[in-house]
Each structure stands twice: as C-alpha cells, then as structure tokens.
Amino acid sequence: MAPRKRVVVAGLGDVGLLTAIRLGKHADVVGISAKSALVSGQELGVRISRPGDWARDYWIPFDRFRGLDRVRTVQATLTGVDLASRTVFGRGGDGATIAEEFDALVISTGVTNGFWRQPTMQSPDEIGADLHAAHNRLASADSVIVIGGGAAAVSSAVNMATTWPDKRIDLYFPGDAALGGYHPRTWERIRGRLTELGVGLHAGHRAVIANGSAGAEITSAPVSWSTGQPPASADAVLWAIGKVQPNTDWLPPELLDEHGFVRVSPELEVPGHRGVFAVGDVAASDPLRSSARNRGDSLVAHNIRAEFTGRRLRTYRTPGRRWGSLVGIQADGLEVFLPTGHAFRLPAWSVQRVVMPGLVRWGMYRGVRANNPLR
C-alpha cells in the first residue's frame, strides 16, 4: 500500500478548519494555527454585544471537533515556506522552530482586521480577556459611533442597538448606501431595521484615518471627516472600515498580488506550484475573495484529493454578490439574505434544534463535543 500523502493546512480559521476536517480521512493532515481553538472572525456584532452567545458558536477549542481527531494540530506562528523542499516553518510559543514537510499545502491564514481578527499567538485566557474587554468597553458607554459601511459595521450597529436600546448609536458610512457588496434590496431591508431601532444613519461620511491603525482598538477621540462634515464624538468609537491586511508576510513575494493576497487559478491553486492551494480571505480568487464564504473549503479538499489521484480539478465559481446572514442569530431567529437581496427567516426553534446542532455542528464540522462554559 502506498504511503499516505501529507497535507499541511496553514491557518485554522473558519475555512482552514473545514478544509482540514474534509481532508482528515484521506491524508495525514497537520494544521498550524496561532490559536489553540477556532476563534472565528464572523459575527462581530454578536461578539461585542453578547459574548457568551458568540463564544458558544465561534470560540471552540480544537479538541472538541470530532472531525479533527485525525488531524495533528500545532500551535505556532508561521515564519516561512521552502517550496523547493516543500516544507513550512514556524515558531512555537516557547520560541522553538518547527518544520513540517508536505505533499500539498493549503494557505488559509486569512486577514488581519480590527481588534477582532489578529494573527497573534494567544492562550485561552488571553482570548477570553480580549472578548470581555471589548464588550465591557462598549457596555459602559452611553453613546457609540460605528464607522464603516460593510457587514461588520452594520451588524455591530444592529446588535448593539438590540442589546442596549437606551444607548445612542450612530452609523457613519462613506457612500449613499451601506452594504455595497450586497444587492440593494438587502440594504433597504437592513436600513429599515436600523431606523426602527433608533440608530442614527449618516451617509456620505468618509473618516480621516490619522495613524493608519483604525480598528485596532475601540477609541474615544472625535472623528474627523475628509468629506467636509464637522467632527463627531461619542463615548466609544468602533472602527469597522474593512481595512484588511492579508496574513502573508511568511510567504515569498512572488506568490502574492500587488495587494499582498495569494494569487490563485480558477481551481484555487497557486500558479506554477502544483499542490499549493489558497482559500478564504487570503486568496485573490475574485474581488470579493468569496471563497471564504462559498464552500471554497470543499473545492480545495476535492482538488487536493484529485491531484493525488490524477483526476481532473474543479473550478471555483463566484456568486457575484455577497449573501448570507448579516446580523447573526437573534431572539426571533436567523435571517438569511440571498444574492438577489430577498431574505427568509429561520425561526428560533429551528436554529437551536436543527440548524446549529444538525446542519452546523454535525453537517459542517462532523461533530462537536459538549461546550465548556465561557471563561
């Protein structure tokens, strides 16, 4: 019998984790992550307003995933790759160098974005401290400004206004409408909800970013606008402007496009490097980098298996517009938007009894062991 192939999955965020789970039965898989758990970049609004609910679904130690039982996980910071010798290098928490050889490599290191998506090495206590610090900072503020026109900003405004109805919350965004990557119907529906919640909506405001690090922390300094409006101030300012930075400083520059994202073919394979794939927010698959949200993990897992056996690789097809849940699970259920801008709502009972335990924890993750209480 031929020896099993080895796959290294570099980055175990939302997409990397699913890719590793899908490959665990078919190869010797090594997953490398700066965290010892899935710490999702999803649902910022739920994270800051209801951290206990968010932790239940989006902060999950790797040893709770049954699908990772066949995967060896390594907590380390990635430092480099030698494509000729097909070896990935990293540095563990104790400073020791690690080296992992591969037959196939999945680059799924994601992006840095604000205080909630950082590639730093963290212990569970440090993750919990960050989670509570952001929540407590916003909970204690009487007024909050949210800056940004994307899903993270809109979700944050909706969830904070729902959790803290007496808080003054204002959303500032640069265009005539927010949610530019979605169908216009989506913004129309969300705008109505924001208005009902009493959120102040301020279109045409482009913030001046003084130090280039907007989003790294919740601030309280007045916000100036390059579009000419007078400065705005609040007790807390949440920057969610989508200023993402790909986590690719460990990769050779020739693999990257002009913005630092990993160049990929329609099969999500890195051109000129057979067996090296990229998926998720780090992959320059299309302008929206949509393989992070459209089962790119399934395609990459299939293509790696196909390459090992000499079969034809599949191509990735982009959806054209963003779609999915925007504000996360609410008391009345989960609203899901289609690429057409139309929405349907899953009632709360179905989310808690069918969607999360059945479709997500068993269907997607192949089984998740019982949760631990929030630290």
CSV table of C-alpha atoms in Angstrom, one decimal:
chain,number,residue,atom,x,y,z
A,1,MET,CA,0.0,0.0,0.0
A,2,ALA,CA,1.3,3.4,-0.9
A,3,PRO,CA,2.1,5.7,2.0
A,4,ARG,CA,-0.5,8.3,2.8
A,5,LYS,CA,0.2,11.8,1.5
A,6,ARG,CA,0.8,14.6,3.9
A,7,VAL,CA,-1.2,17.9,3.8
A,8,VAL,CA,-0.3,21.0,5.8
A,9,VAL,CA,-3.1,23.4,6.4
A,10,ALA,CA,-1.6,26.8,7.3
A,11,GLY,CA,-4.2,28.6,9.3
A,12,LEU,CA,-7.2,27.0,11.1
A,13,GLY,CA,-9.7,29.8,11.0
A,14,ASP,CA,-13.2,29.3,9.6
A,15,VAL,CA,-12.2,28.0,6.2
A,16,GLY,CA,-8.9,26.3,7.1
A,17,LEU,CA,-10.6,24.3,9.8
A,18,LEU,CA,-13.2,23.0,7.5
A,19,THR,CA,-10.6,22.1,4.9
A,20,ALA,CA,-8.6,20.1,7.4
A,21,ILE,CA,-11.7,18.3,8.6
A,22,ARG,CA,-12.6,17.3,5.0
A,23,LEU,CA,-9.1,16.0,4.3
A,24,GLY,CA,-8.6,14.1,7.6
A,25,LYS,CA,-9.9,10.8,6.3
A,26,HIS,CA,-7.8,10.9,3.1
A,27,ALA,CA,-4.3,12.1,4.1
A,28,ASP,CA,-2.0,12.8,7.1
A,29,VAL,CA,-3.1,16.3,7.9
A,30,VAL,CA,-1.2,18.8,10.0
A,31,GLY,CA,-3.0,22.0,10.9
A,32,ILE,CA,-0.9,25.0,12.1
A,33,SER,CA,-2.6,27.9,14.0
A,34,ALA,CA,-1.6,30.7,16.3
A,35,LYS,CA,-4.6,29.8,18.4
A,36,SER,CA,-5.5,26.6,20.2
A,37,ALA,CA,-9.1,27.0,19.2
A,38,LEU,CA,-11.3,28.2,16.4
A,39,VAL,CA,-11.6,31.9,17.1
A,40,SER,CA,-13.9,32.9,14.2
A,41,GLY,CA,-13.8,36.3,12.5
A,42,GLN,CA,-17.6,36.1,11.9
A,43,GLU,CA,-20.4,37.9,13.6
A,44,LEU,CA,-18.7,40.9,15.1
A,45,GLY,CA,-22.0,42.4,16.2
A,46,VAL,CA,-22.9,39.3,18.3
A,47,ARG,CA,-19.3,39.1,19.7
A,48,ILE,CA,-19.3,42.6,21.1
A,49,SER,CA,-22.9,42.7,22.4
A,50,ARG,CA,-23.5,39.1,23.5
A,51,PRO,CA,-20.1,37.5,24.1
A,52,GLY,CA,-21.5,34.4,25.8
A,53,ASP,CA,-23.7,33.6,22.8
A,54,TRP,CA,-20.8,34.3,20.4
A,55,ALA,CA,-18.3,32.1,22.3
A,56,ARG,CA,-20.8,29.2,22.3
A,57,ASP,CA,-20.7,29.0,18.5
A,58,TYR,CA,-17.5,30.8,17.4
A,59,TRP,CA,-14.8,30.1,20.0
A,60,ILE,CA,-14.3,26.4,20.1
A,61,PRO,CA,-11.2,24.5,21.2
A,62,PHE,CA,-9.8,22.2,18.5
A,63,ASP,CA,-10.0,19.1,20.7
A,64,ARG,CA,-13.8,19.5,20.7
A,65,PHE,CA,-14.1,18.9,16.9
A,66,ARG,CA,-14.5,15.2,16.3
A,67,GLY,CA,-13.5,15.8,12.7
A,68,LEU,CA,-10.1,16.9,13.8
A,69,ASP,CA,-9.4,13.7,15.7
A,70,ARG,CA,-7.4,12.5,12.7
A,71,VAL,CA,-5.6,15.9,12.3
A,72,ARG,CA,-2.5,16.8,14.2
A,73,THR,CA,-2.7,20.5,15.3
A,74,VAL,CA,0.3,22.6,16.0
A,75,GLN,CA,0.1,26.0,17.8
A,76,ALA,CA,2.7,28.2,16.2
A,77,THR,CA,3.3,31.4,14.3
A,78,LEU,CA,4.2,30.8,10.6
A,79,THR,CA,7.6,32.2,9.6
A,80,GLY,CA,8.3,30.9,6.1
A,81,VAL,CA,8.0,28.2,3.4
A,82,ASP,CA,10.5,26.5,1.2
A,83,LEU,CA,8.6,25.5,-1.9
A,84,ALA,CA,11.5,23.5,-3.3
A,85,SER,CA,11.9,21.2,-0.3
A,86,ARG,CA,8.1,21.5,0.3
A,87,THR,CA,8.5,22.5,4.0
A,88,VAL,CA,6.6,25.0,6.1
A,89,PHE,CA,8.4,26.7,9.0
A,90,GLY,CA,7.0,28.2,12.2
A,91,ARG,CA,7.8,29.3,15.7
A,92,GLY,CA,6.1,27.8,18.8
A,93,GLY,CA,5.1,29.6,21.9
A,94,ASP,CA,8.4,28.6,23.6
A,95,GLY,CA,10.4,30.1,20.7
A,96,ALA,CA,11.3,26.7,19.2
A,97,THR,CA,11.4,26.4,15.4
A,98,ILE,CA,9.1,23.9,13.8
A,99,ALA,CA,9.3,22.4,10.3
A,100,GLU,CA,6.6,20.5,8.6
A,101,GLU,CA,7.0,18.8,5.2
A,102,PHE,CA,4.1,18.5,2.9
A,103,ASP,CA,2.9,16.9,-0.3
A,104,ALA,CA,0.1,19.5,-0.5
A,105,LEU,CA,-0.2,22.9,1.2
A,106,VAL,CA,-3.3,24.8,1.9
A,107,ILE,CA,-2.7,28.5,2.6
A,108,SER,CA,-5.7,29.7,4.7
A,109,THR,CA,-4.1,32.3,7.0
A,110,GLY,CA,-6.9,34.9,6.5
A,111,VAL,CA,-6.6,38.6,7.1
A,112,THR,CA,-6.0,41.0,10.0
A,113,ASN,CA,-9.0,43.2,10.6
A,114,GLY,CA,-9.5,45.4,13.6
A,115,PHE,CA,-9.2,44.1,17.2
A,116,TRP,CA,-11.2,41.0,16.4
A,117,ARG,CA,-9.1,39.4,13.8
A,118,GLN,CA,-5.4,39.3,14.8
A,119,PRO,CA,-2.9,36.6,13.9
A,120,THR,CA,-1.2,36.7,17.3
A,121,MET,CA,-0.3,33.7,19.5
A,122,GLN,CA,-2.9,33.6,22.3
A,123,SER,CA,-3.8,31.4,25.2
A,124,PRO,CA,-7.5,30.7,26.1
A,125,ASP,CA,-7.2,33.2,29.0
A,126,GLU,CA,-5.9,35.9,26.6
A,127,ILE,CA,-8.7,35.2,24.1
A,128,GLY,CA,-11.3,35.5,26.9
A,129,ALA,CA,-9.8,38.7,28.2
A,130,ASP,CA,-9.9,40.3,24.7
A,131,LEU,CA,-13.5,39.2,24.3
A,132,HIS,CA,-14.7,40.7,27.6
A,133,ALA,CA,-12.6,43.9,27.3
A,134,ALA,CA,-14.3,44.9,24.1
A,135,HIS,CA,-17.8,44.0,25.4
A,136,ASN,CA,-17.3,45.9,28.7
A,137,ARG,CA,-15.9,48.9,27.0
A,138,LEU,CA,-19.0,49.3,24.8
A,139,ALA,CA,-21.4,48.3,27.5
A,140,SER,CA,-20.2,51.1,29.7
A,141,ALA,CA,-20.5,53.8,27.0
A,142,ASP,CA,-23.7,55.9,26.8
A,143,SER,CA,-23.0,56.7,23.2
A,144,VAL,CA,-21.3,54.8,20.4
A,145,ILE,CA,-20.2,55.7,16.9
A,146,VAL,CA,-19.8,52.9,14.4
A,147,ILE,CA,-17.7,53.7,11.3
A,148,GLY,CA,-18.0,51.6,8.2
A,149,GLY,CA,-20.4,50.5,5.5
A,150,GLY,CA,-19.8,46.8,5.4
A,151,ALA,CA,-21.4,43.8,7.1
A,152,ALA,CA,-19.3,44.1,10.3
A,153,ALA,CA,-20.3,47.7,10.9
A,154,VAL,CA,-23.9,47.2,10.1
A,155,SER,CA,-24.1,44.0,12.2
A,156,SER,CA,-22.4,45.9,15.1
A,157,ALA,CA,-24.9,48.7,15.0
A,158,VAL,CA,-27.9,46.4,14.8
A,159,ASN,CA,-26.8,44.1,17.6
A,160,MET,CA,-25.7,46.9,20.0
A,161,ALA,CA,-29.0,48.7,19.5
A,162,THR,CA,-30.9,45.5,20.2
A,163,THR,CA,-28.9,44.6,23.3
A,164,TRP,CA,-28.7,48.2,24.7
A,165,PRO,CA,-31.9,50.1,23.5
A,166,ASP,CA,-31.1,53.1,25.7
A,167,LYS,CA,-27.7,53.7,24.2
A,168,ARG,CA,-27.2,56.3,21.5
A,169,ILE,CA,-25.7,54.6,18.5
A,170,ASP,CA,-24.8,56.3,15.2
A,171,LEU,CA,-23.6,54.6,12.0
A,172,TYR,CA,-21.4,56.6,9.6
A,173,PHE,CA,-20.6,55.2,6.1
A,174,PRO,CA,-18.9,56.8,3.1
A,175,GLY,CA,-21.4,56.1,0.3
A,176,ASP,CA,-25.1,56.9,-0.3
A,177,ALA,CA,-25.9,53.4,0.9
A,178,ALA,CA,-24.1,50.8,3.1
A,179,LEU,CA,-23.5,47.1,2.2
A,180,GLY,CA,-22.1,47.9,-1.2
A,181,GLY,CA,-21.2,44.2,-2.0
A,182,TYR,CA,-24.8,43.1,-1.5
A,183,HIS,CA,-27.9,43.5,-3.6
A,184,PRO,CA,-29.6,47.0,-3.0
A,185,ARG,CA,-32.6,45.2,-1.6
A,186,THR,CA,-30.5,44.0,1.3
A,187,TRP,CA,-29.6,47.5,2.4
A,188,GLU,CA,-33.1,48.7,2.1
A,189,ARG,CA,-34.3,46.0,4.5
A,190,ILE,CA,-31.5,46.5,7.0
A,191,ARG,CA,-31.9,50.3,6.8
A,192,GLY,CA,-35.5,49.9,7.9
A,193,ARG,CA,-34.4,47.7,10.8
A,194,LEU,CA,-31.7,50.2,11.9
A,195,THR,CA,-34.3,53.1,11.8
A,196,GLU,CA,-36.8,51.1,13.9
A,197,LEU,CA,-34.0,50.5,16.5
A,198,GLY,CA,-33.3,54.2,16.6
A,199,VAL,CA,-29.8,54.1,15.1
A,200,GLY,CA,-28.7,57.4,13.6
A,201,LEU,CA,-27.7,56.9,9.9
A,202,HIS,CA,-25.1,59.2,8.4
A,203,ALA,CA,-24.4,58.6,4.7
A,204,GLY,CA,-21.6,60.3,2.8
A,205,HIS,CA,-19.1,60.4,5.7
A,206,ARG,CA,-15.6,59.2,5.0
A,207,ALA,CA,-13.4,59.2,8.1
A,208,VAL,CA,-9.9,60.5,8.4
A,209,ILE,CA,-7.6,57.8,9.5
A,210,ALA,CA,-4.9,59.5,11.4
A,211,ASN,CA,-2.4,56.8,12.2
A,212,GLY,CA,-3.3,54.0,9.7
A,213,SER,CA,-4.3,51.6,12.5
A,214,ALA,CA,-8.0,52.4,12.7
A,215,GLY,CA,-9.9,49.4,14.2
A,216,ALA,CA,-7.0,48.0,16.3
A,217,GLU,CA,-8.9,49.3,19.4
A,218,ILE,CA,-12.1,51.0,20.4
A,219,THR,CA,-11.3,54.7,20.8
A,220,SER,CA,-13.0,57.8,22.2
A,221,ALA,CA,-11.3,60.6,20.3
A,222,PRO,CA,-13.5,62.8,18.0
A,223,VAL,CA,-13.7,61.6,14.4
A,224,SER,CA,-12.9,63.9,11.5
A,225,TRP,CA,-14.3,63.5,8.0
A,226,SER,CA,-12.4,64.0,4.7
A,227,THR,CA,-15.9,64.7,3.2
A,228,GLY,CA,-16.2,68.1,5.0
A,229,GLN,CA,-18.7,67.5,7.8
A,230,PRO,CA,-17.9,68.7,11.3
A,231,PRO,CA,-16.2,66.2,13.6
A,232,ALA,CA,-18.4,63.7,15.5
A,233,SER,CA,-17.8,62.3,19.0
A,234,ALA,CA,-19.1,59.7,21.3
A,235,ASP,CA,-18.0,57.8,24.5
A,236,ALA,CA,-16.8,54.9,22.2
A,237,VAL,CA,-15.9,54.7,18.6
A,238,LEU,CA,-15.9,51.3,16.9
A,239,TRP,CA,-13.9,51.3,13.6
A,240,ALA,CA,-15.2,48.6,11.2
A,241,ILE,CA,-14.0,50.1,7.9
A,242,GLY,CA,-12.9,46.8,6.3
A,243,LYS,CA,-9.2,47.8,6.2
A,244,VAL,CA,-7.9,44.3,6.0
A,245,GLN,CA,-4.3,43.2,5.8
A,246,PRO,CA,-3.6,39.7,4.4
A,247,ASN,CA,-1.6,37.5,6.8
A,248,THR,CA,1.0,36.6,4.1
A,249,ASP,CA,4.3,38.1,5.5
A,250,TRP,CA,5.6,34.5,5.8
A,251,LEU,CA,5.2,33.8,2.1
A,252,PRO,CA,7.5,34.5,-0.9
A,253,PRO,CA,6.5,37.8,-2.6
A,254,GLU,CA,6.2,36.0,-6.0
A,255,LEU,CA,3.1,34.2,-4.7
A,256,LEU,CA,1.3,37.4,-4.0
A,257,ASP,CA,-0.6,40.0,-6.0
A,258,GLU,CA,0.0,43.8,-5.7
A,259,HIS,CA,-2.2,43.9,-2.5
A,260,GLY,CA,-0.4,41.0,-0.7
A,261,PHE,CA,-3.1,38.4,-1.3
A,262,VAL,CA,-2.2,35.0,-2.7
A,263,ARG,CA,-2.7,34.6,-6.4
A,264,VAL,CA,-4.7,31.6,-7.4
A,265,SER,CA,-6.0,29.9,-10.6
A,266,PRO,CA,-9.7,29.1,-11.1
A,267,GLU,CA,-9.0,25.9,-9.3
A,268,LEU,CA,-7.7,27.9,-6.2
A,269,GLU,CA,-4.2,26.5,-6.9
A,270,VAL,CA,-1.2,28.8,-6.8
A,271,PRO,CA,0.0,29.3,-10.4
A,272,GLY,CA,3.3,27.4,-11.1
A,273,HIS,CA,3.2,25.5,-7.8
A,274,ARG,CA,1.4,22.2,-8.1
A,275,GLY,CA,-0.2,21.0,-4.9
A,276,VAL,CA,-0.2,24.5,-3.3
A,277,PHE,CA,-3.6,26.0,-2.8
A,278,ALA,CA,-5.1,29.1,-1.1
A,279,VAL,CA,-8.6,29.6,0.1
A,280,GLY,CA,-10.6,32.1,2.2
A,281,ASP,CA,-10.0,35.8,2.7
A,282,VAL,CA,-6.3,35.4,1.9
A,283,ALA,CA,-6.9,34.1,-1.6
A,284,ALA,CA,-7.3,36.5,-4.5
A,285,SER,CA,-10.0,34.4,-6.1
A,286,ASP,CA,-12.2,37.4,-7.1
A,287,PRO,CA,-12.7,41.0,-6.0
A,288,LEU,CA,-14.8,39.9,-3.0
A,289,ARG,CA,-12.4,37.0,-2.1
A,290,SER,CA,-15.6,35.0,-1.8
A,291,SER,CA,-14.1,31.5,-1.4
A,292,ALA,CA,-14.2,32.4,2.3
A,293,ARG,CA,-18.0,32.2,2.3
A,294,ASN,CA,-19.0,29.9,-0.6
A,295,ARG,CA,-17.6,26.4,0.3
A,296,GLY,CA,-14.1,27.0,-1.0
A,297,ASP,CA,-13.0,24.5,1.6
A,298,SER,CA,-14.9,21.8,-0.2
A,299,LEU,CA,-13.5,22.7,-3.5
A,300,VAL,CA,-9.9,22.7,-2.2
A,301,ALA,CA,-10.3,19.4,-0.4
A,302,HIS,CA,-11.7,17.8,-3.5
A,303,ASN,CA,-8.9,19.2,-5.7
A,304,ILE,CA,-6.1,18.0,-3.4
A,305,ARG,CA,-7.6,14.5,-3.5
A,306,ALA,CA,-8.0,14.8,-7.2
A,307,GLU,CA,-4.4,15.9,-7.7
A,308,PHE,CA,-3.1,13.0,-5.6
A,309,THR,CA,-5.0,10.5,-7.8
A,310,GLY,CA,-4.5,12.1,-11.2
A,311,ARG,CA,-8.1,13.2,-11.6
A,312,ARG,CA,-9.4,16.5,-13.1
A,313,LEU,CA,-9.6,19.5,-10.8
A,314,ARG,CA,-12.8,21.5,-10.4
A,315,THR,CA,-13.0,25.3,-10.9
A,316,TYR,CA,-14.4,27.8,-8.4
A,317,ARG,CA,-17.5,29.8,-9.4
A,318,THR,CA,-18.1,33.1,-7.7
A,319,PRO,CA,-21.6,34.1,-6.6
A,320,GLY,CA,-21.4,37.6,-7.9
A,321,ARG,CA,-22.9,39.3,-4.8
A,322,ARG,CA,-22.4,38.7,-1.1
A,323,TRP,CA,-25.1,36.7,0.6
A,324,GLY,CA,-25.9,35.0,3.9
A,325,SER,CA,-26.7,36.1,7.5
A,326,LEU,CA,-25.9,39.7,8.2
A,327,VAL,CA,-26.7,40.2,11.9
A,328,GLY,CA,-26.4,36.7,13.3
A,329,ILE,CA,-28.8,34.7,15.5
A,330,GLN,CA,-31.4,36.9,17.1
A,331,ALA,CA,-34.2,36.2,19.6
A,332,ASP,CA,-36.7,35.8,16.7
A,333,GLY,CA,-34.4,33.5,14.7
A,334,LEU,CA,-31.9,33.9,11.8
A,335,GLU,CA,-32.5,36.0,8.8
A,336,VAL,CA,-30.6,34.9,5.6
A,337,PHE,CA,-30.2,37.1,2.6
A,338,LEU,CA,-29.9,35.6,-0.9
A,339,PRO,CA,-27.8,37.1,-3.7
A,340,THR,CA,-31.0,38.6,-5.1
A,341,GLY,CA,-31.5,40.6,-1.9
A,342,HIS,CA,-34.5,38.6,-0.9
A,343,ALA,CA,-34.5,37.2,2.6
A,344,PHE,CA,-36.0,34.3,4.5
A,345,ARG,CA,-36.1,33.8,8.2
A,346,LEU,CA,-35.4,30.6,10.1
A,347,PRO,CA,-37.5,30.6,13.3
A,348,ALA,CA,-35.6,30.5,16.6
A,349,TRP,CA,-36.7,26.9,17.5
A,350,SER,CA,-35.3,25.6,14.2
A,351,VAL,CA,-32.0,27.4,14.6
A,352,GLN,CA,-31.4,26.0,18.1
A,353,ARG,CA,-32.8,22.5,17.5
A,354,VAL,CA,-31.9,21.8,13.8
A,355,VAL,CA,-29.6,24.3,12.2
A,356,MET,CA,-26.8,24.7,14.8
A,357,PRO,CA,-26.8,21.1,16.2
A,358,GLY,CA,-27.6,19.3,13.0
A,359,LEU,CA,-26.5,21.3,9.9
A,360,VAL,CA,-23.6,23.1,11.5
A,361,ARG,CA,-22.1,21.0,14.3
A,362,TRP,CA,-22.7,17.7,12.6
A,363,GLY,CA,-23.1,18.5,8.9
A,364,MET,CA,-20.3,21.1,8.5
A,365,TYR,CA,-18.0,20.2,11.4
A,366,ARG,CA,-18.6,16.4,11.5
A,367,GLY,CA,-19.4,16.6,15.3
A,368,VAL,CA,-18.6,19.0,18.1
A,369,ARG,CA,-18.3,17.7,21.7
A,370,ALA,CA,-20.1,19.4,24.5
A,371,ASN,CA,-19.3,23.1,25.1
A,372,ASN,CA,-17.4,24.4,28.1
A,373,PRO,CA,-18.8,27.5,29.9
A,374,LEU,CA,-17.4,30.9,28.9
A,375,ARG,CA,-14.3,31.7,30.9
